[in-house]
PDB file of C-alpha atoms in Angstrom:
ATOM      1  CA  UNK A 249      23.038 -96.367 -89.560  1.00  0.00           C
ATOM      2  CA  UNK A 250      26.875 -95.733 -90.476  1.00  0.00           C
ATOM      3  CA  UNK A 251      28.021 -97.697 -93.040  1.00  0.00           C
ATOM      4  CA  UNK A 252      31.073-100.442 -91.576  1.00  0.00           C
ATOM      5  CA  UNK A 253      34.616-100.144 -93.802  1.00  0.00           C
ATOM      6  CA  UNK A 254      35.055-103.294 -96.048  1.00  0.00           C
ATOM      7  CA  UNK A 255      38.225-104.490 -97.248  1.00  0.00           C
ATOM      8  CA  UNK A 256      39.172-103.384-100.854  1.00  0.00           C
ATOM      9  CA  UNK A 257      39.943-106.108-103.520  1.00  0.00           C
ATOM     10  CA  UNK A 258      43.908-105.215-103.270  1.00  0.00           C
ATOM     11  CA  UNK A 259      43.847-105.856 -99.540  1.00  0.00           C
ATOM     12  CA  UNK A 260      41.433-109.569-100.028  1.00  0.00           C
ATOM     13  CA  UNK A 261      43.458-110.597-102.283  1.00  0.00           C
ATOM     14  CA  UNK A 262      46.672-110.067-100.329  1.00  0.00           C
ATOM     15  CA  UNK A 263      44.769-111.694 -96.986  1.00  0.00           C
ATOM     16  CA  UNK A 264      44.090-114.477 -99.725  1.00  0.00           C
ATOM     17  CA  UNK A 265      47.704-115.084-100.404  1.00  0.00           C
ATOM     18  CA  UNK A 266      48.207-115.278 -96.479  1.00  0.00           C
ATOM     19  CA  UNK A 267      45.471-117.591 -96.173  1.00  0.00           C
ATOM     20  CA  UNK A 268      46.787-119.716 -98.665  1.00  0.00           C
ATOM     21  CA  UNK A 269      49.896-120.017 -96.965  1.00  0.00           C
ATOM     22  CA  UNK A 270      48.299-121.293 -93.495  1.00  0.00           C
ATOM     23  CA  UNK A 271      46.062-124.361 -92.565  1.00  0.00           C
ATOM     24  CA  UNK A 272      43.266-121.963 -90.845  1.00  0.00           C
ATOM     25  CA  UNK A 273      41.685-118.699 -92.356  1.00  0.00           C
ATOM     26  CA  UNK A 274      42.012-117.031 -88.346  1.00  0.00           C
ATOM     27  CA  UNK A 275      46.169-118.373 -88.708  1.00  0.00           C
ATOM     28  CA  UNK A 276      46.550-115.754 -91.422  1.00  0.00           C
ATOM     29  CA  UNK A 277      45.472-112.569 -88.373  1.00  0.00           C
ATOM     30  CA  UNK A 278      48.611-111.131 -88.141  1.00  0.00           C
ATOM     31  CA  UNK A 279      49.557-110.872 -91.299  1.00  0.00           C
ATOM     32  CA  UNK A 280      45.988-109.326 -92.373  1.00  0.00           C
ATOM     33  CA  UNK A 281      46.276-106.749 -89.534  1.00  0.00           C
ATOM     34  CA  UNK A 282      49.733-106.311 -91.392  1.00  0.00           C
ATOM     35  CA  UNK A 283      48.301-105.567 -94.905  1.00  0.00           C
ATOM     36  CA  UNK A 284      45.639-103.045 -94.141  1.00  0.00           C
ATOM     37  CA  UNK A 285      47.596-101.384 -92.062  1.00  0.00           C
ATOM     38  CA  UNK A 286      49.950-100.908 -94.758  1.00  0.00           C
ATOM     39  CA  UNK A 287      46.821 -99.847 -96.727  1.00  0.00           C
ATOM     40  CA  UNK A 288      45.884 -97.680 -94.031  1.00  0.00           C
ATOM     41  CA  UNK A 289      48.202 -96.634 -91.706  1.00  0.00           C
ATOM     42  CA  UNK A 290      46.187 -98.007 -89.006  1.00  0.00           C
ATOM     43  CA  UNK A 291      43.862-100.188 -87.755  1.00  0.00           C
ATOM     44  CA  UNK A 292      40.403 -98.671 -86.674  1.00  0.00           C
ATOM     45  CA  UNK A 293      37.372-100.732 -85.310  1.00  0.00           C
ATOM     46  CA  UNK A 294      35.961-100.561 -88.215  1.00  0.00           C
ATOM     47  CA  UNK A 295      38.518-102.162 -89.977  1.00  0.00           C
ATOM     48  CA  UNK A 296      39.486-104.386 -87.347  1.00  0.00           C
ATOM     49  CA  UNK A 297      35.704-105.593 -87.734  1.00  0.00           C
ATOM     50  CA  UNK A 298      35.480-105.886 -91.357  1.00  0.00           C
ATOM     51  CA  UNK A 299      39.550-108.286 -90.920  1.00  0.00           C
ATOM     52  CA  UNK A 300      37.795-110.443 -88.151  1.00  0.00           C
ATOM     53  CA  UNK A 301      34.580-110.880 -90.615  1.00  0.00           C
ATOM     54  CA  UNK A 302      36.855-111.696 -93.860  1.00  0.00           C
ATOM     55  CA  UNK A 303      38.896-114.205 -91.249  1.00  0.00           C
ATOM     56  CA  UNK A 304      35.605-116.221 -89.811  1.00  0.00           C
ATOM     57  CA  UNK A 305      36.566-114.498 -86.210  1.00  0.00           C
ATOM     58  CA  UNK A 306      35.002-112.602 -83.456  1.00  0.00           C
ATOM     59  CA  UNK A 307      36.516-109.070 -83.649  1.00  0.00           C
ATOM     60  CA  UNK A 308      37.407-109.620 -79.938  1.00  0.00           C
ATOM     61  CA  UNK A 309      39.372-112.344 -80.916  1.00  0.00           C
ATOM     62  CA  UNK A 310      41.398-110.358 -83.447  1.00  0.00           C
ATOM     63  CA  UNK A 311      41.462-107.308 -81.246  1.00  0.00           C
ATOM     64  CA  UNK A 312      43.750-109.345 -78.792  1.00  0.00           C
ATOM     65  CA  UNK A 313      45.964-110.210 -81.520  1.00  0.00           C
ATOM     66  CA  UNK A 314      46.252-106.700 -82.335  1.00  0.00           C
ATOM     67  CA  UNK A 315      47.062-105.160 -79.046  1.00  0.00           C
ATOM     68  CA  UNK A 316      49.523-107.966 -78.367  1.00  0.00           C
ATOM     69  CA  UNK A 317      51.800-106.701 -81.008  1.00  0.00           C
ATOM     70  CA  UNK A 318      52.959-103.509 -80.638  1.00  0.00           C
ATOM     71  CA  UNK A 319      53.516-102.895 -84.034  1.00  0.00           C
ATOM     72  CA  UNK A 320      49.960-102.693 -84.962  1.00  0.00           C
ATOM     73  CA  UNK A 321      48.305 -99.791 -84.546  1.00  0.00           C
ATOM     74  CA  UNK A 322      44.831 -98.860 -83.526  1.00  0.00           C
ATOM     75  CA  UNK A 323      45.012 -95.107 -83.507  1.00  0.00           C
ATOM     76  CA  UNK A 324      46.223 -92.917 -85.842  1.00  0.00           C
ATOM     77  CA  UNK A 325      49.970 -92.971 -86.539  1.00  0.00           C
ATOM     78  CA  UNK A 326      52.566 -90.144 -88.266  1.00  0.00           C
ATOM     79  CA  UNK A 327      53.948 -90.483 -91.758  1.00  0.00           C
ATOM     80  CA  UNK A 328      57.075 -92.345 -90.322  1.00  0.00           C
ATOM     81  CA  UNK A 329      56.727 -94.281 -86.741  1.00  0.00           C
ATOM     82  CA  UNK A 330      60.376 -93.351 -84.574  1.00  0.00           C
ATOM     83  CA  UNK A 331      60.671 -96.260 -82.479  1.00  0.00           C
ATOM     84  CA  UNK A 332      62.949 -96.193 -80.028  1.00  0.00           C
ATOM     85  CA  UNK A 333      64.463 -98.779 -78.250  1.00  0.00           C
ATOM     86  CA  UNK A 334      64.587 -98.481 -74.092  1.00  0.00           C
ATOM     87  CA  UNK A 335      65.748-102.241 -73.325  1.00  0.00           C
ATOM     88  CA  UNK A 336      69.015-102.640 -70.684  1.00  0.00           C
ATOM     89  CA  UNK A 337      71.519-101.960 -73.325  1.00  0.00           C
ATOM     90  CA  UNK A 338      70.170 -99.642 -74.931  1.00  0.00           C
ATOM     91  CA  UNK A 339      69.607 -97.891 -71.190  1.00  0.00           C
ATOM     92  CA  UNK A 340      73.257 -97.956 -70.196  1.00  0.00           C
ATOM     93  CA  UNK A 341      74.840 -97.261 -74.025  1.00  0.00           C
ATOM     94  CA  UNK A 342      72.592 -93.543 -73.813  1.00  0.00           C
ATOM     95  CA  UNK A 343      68.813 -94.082 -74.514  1.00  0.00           C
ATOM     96  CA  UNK A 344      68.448 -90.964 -71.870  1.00  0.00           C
ATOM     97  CA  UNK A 345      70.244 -88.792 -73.962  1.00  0.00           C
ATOM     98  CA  UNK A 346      68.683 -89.657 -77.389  1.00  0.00           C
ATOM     99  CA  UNK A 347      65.146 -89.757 -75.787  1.00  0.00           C
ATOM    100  CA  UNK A 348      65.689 -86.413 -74.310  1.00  0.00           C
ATOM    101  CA  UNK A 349      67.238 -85.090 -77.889  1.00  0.00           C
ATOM    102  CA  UNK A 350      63.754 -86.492 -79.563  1.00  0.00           C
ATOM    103  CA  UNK A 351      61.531 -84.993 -77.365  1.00  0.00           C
ATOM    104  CA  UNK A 352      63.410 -81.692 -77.669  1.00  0.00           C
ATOM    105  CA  UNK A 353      63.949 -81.534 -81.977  1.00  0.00           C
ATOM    106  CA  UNK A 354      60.142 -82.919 -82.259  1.00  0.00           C
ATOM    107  CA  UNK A 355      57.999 -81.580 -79.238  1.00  0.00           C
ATOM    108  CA  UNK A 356      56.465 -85.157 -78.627  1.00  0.00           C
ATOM    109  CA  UNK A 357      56.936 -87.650 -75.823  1.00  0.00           C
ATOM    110  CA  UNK A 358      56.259 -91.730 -76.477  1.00  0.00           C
ATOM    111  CA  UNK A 359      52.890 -92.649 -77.656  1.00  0.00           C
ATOM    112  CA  UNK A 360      52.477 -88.992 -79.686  1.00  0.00           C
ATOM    113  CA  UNK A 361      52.732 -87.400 -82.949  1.00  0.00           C
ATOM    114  CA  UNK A 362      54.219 -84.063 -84.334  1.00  0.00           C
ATOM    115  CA  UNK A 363      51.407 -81.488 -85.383  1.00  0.00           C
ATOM    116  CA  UNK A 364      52.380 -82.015 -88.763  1.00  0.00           C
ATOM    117  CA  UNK A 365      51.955 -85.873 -88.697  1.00  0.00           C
ATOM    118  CA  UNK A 366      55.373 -86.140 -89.717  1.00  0.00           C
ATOM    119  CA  UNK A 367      56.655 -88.500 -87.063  1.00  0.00           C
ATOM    120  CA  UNK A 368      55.250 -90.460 -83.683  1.00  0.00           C
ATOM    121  CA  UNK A 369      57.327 -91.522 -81.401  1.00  0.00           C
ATOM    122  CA  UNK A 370      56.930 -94.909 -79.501  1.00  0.00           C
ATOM    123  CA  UNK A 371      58.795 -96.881 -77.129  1.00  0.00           C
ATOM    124  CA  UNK A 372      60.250-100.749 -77.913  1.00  0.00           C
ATOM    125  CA  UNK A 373      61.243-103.148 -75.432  1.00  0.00           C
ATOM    126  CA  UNK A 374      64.511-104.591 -78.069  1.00  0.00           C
ATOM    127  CA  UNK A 375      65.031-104.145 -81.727  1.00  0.00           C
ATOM    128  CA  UNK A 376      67.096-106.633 -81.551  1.00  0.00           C
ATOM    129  CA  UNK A 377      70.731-105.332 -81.957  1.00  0.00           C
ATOM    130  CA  UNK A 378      72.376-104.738 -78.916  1.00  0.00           C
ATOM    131  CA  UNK A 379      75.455-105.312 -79.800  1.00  0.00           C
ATOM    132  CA  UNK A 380      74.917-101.503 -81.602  1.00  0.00           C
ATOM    133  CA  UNK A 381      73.217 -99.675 -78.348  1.00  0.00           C
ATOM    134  CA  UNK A 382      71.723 -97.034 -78.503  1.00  0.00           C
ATOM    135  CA  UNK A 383      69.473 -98.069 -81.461  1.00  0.00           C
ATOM    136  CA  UNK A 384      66.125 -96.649 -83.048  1.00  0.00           C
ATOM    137  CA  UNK A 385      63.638 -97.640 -86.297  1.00  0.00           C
ATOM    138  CA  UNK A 386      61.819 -95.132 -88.452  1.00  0.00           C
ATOM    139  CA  UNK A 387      59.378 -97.214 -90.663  1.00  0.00           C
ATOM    140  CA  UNK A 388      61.547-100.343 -91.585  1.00  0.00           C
ATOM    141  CA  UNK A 389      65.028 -98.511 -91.430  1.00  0.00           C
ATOM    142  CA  UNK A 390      67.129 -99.571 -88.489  1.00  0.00           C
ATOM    143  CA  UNK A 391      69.540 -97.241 -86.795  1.00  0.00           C
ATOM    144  CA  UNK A 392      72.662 -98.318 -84.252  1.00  0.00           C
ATOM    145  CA  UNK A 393      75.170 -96.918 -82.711  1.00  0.00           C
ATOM    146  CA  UNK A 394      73.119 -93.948 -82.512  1.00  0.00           C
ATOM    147  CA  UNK A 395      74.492 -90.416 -80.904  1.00  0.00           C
ATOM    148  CA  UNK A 396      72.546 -87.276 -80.080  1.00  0.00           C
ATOM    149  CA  UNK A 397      74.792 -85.848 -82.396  1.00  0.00           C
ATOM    150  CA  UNK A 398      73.190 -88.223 -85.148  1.00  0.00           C
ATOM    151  CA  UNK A 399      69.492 -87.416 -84.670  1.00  0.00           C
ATOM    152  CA  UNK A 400      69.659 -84.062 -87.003  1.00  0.00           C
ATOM    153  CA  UNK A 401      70.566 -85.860 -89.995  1.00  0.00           C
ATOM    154  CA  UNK A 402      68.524 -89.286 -89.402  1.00  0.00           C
ATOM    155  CA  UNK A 403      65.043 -87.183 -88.862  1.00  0.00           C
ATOM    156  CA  UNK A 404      66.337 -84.929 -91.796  1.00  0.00           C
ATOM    157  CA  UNK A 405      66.089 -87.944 -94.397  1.00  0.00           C
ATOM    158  CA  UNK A 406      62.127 -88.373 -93.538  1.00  0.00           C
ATOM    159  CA  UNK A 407      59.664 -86.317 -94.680  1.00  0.00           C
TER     160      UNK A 407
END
């Protein structure tokens, strides 16, 4: 039998907080996906199982939560997570050229990650700032008004 991941006392007691904070253990999913990933980098099935059994869910239930956000993850991610932003503006302001740039300084199309683990690169439908097309996120860090001529230096800061 292979022993199932548990959650460590750092990550319960952060899920605790959450649950505090909410009127139903199950309300508190999102943000416990959240916290291991940031524990983690990820969320495997066995994680996702031992979440769903600290929340009083099936791990169905929490797996649908997880795929409906995008910014969960349930397979292994790079050190920093490039995502780049393909909405309308974003489209029309350059996302060709930038995409094309990425794929050419980092070998990797969307969903994939550089041999080294140092980046993966993912599509997003808005980040929210298109006002500033062409835009892109590494980790939290938000990038607008982005150029090809930009990408060097942005990449460069993330190791």
């Amino acid at each position: 039998m292979i022993a199932q991941e548990t959650l460590t006392p750092e990550e319960m007691e952060e899920i605790d907080h959450e649950i505090a904070l909410v009127p139903v253990r199950r309300a508190a999913a999102i943000e416990a996906l959240k916290i291991v990933q940031q524990h983690r980098g990820w969320i495997s099935d066995d994680s996702l199982h031992a979440i769903a059994g600290y929340l009083e869910m099936s791990p169905e239930e929490l797996d649908s939560v997880a795929t409906f956000y995008n910014l969960v993850f349930r397979k292994p991610v790079g050190r920093n997570v490039i995502l780049l932003c393909d909405s309308i503006s974003c489209y029309v302001m350059g996302y060709e050229k930038i995409y094309g740039q990425l794929r050419e300084r980092l070998g990797i199309s969307f969903g994939q990650t550089t041999s080294d683990g140092r980046f993966t690169l993912l599509p997003n439908a808005c980040l929210g700032t298109c006002d500033h097309a062409p835009a892109l996120m590494i980790n939290n860090e938000l990038f607008r008004d982005v150029t090809a001529n930009d990408l060097d230096e942005i990449l460069d800061r993330y190791h």
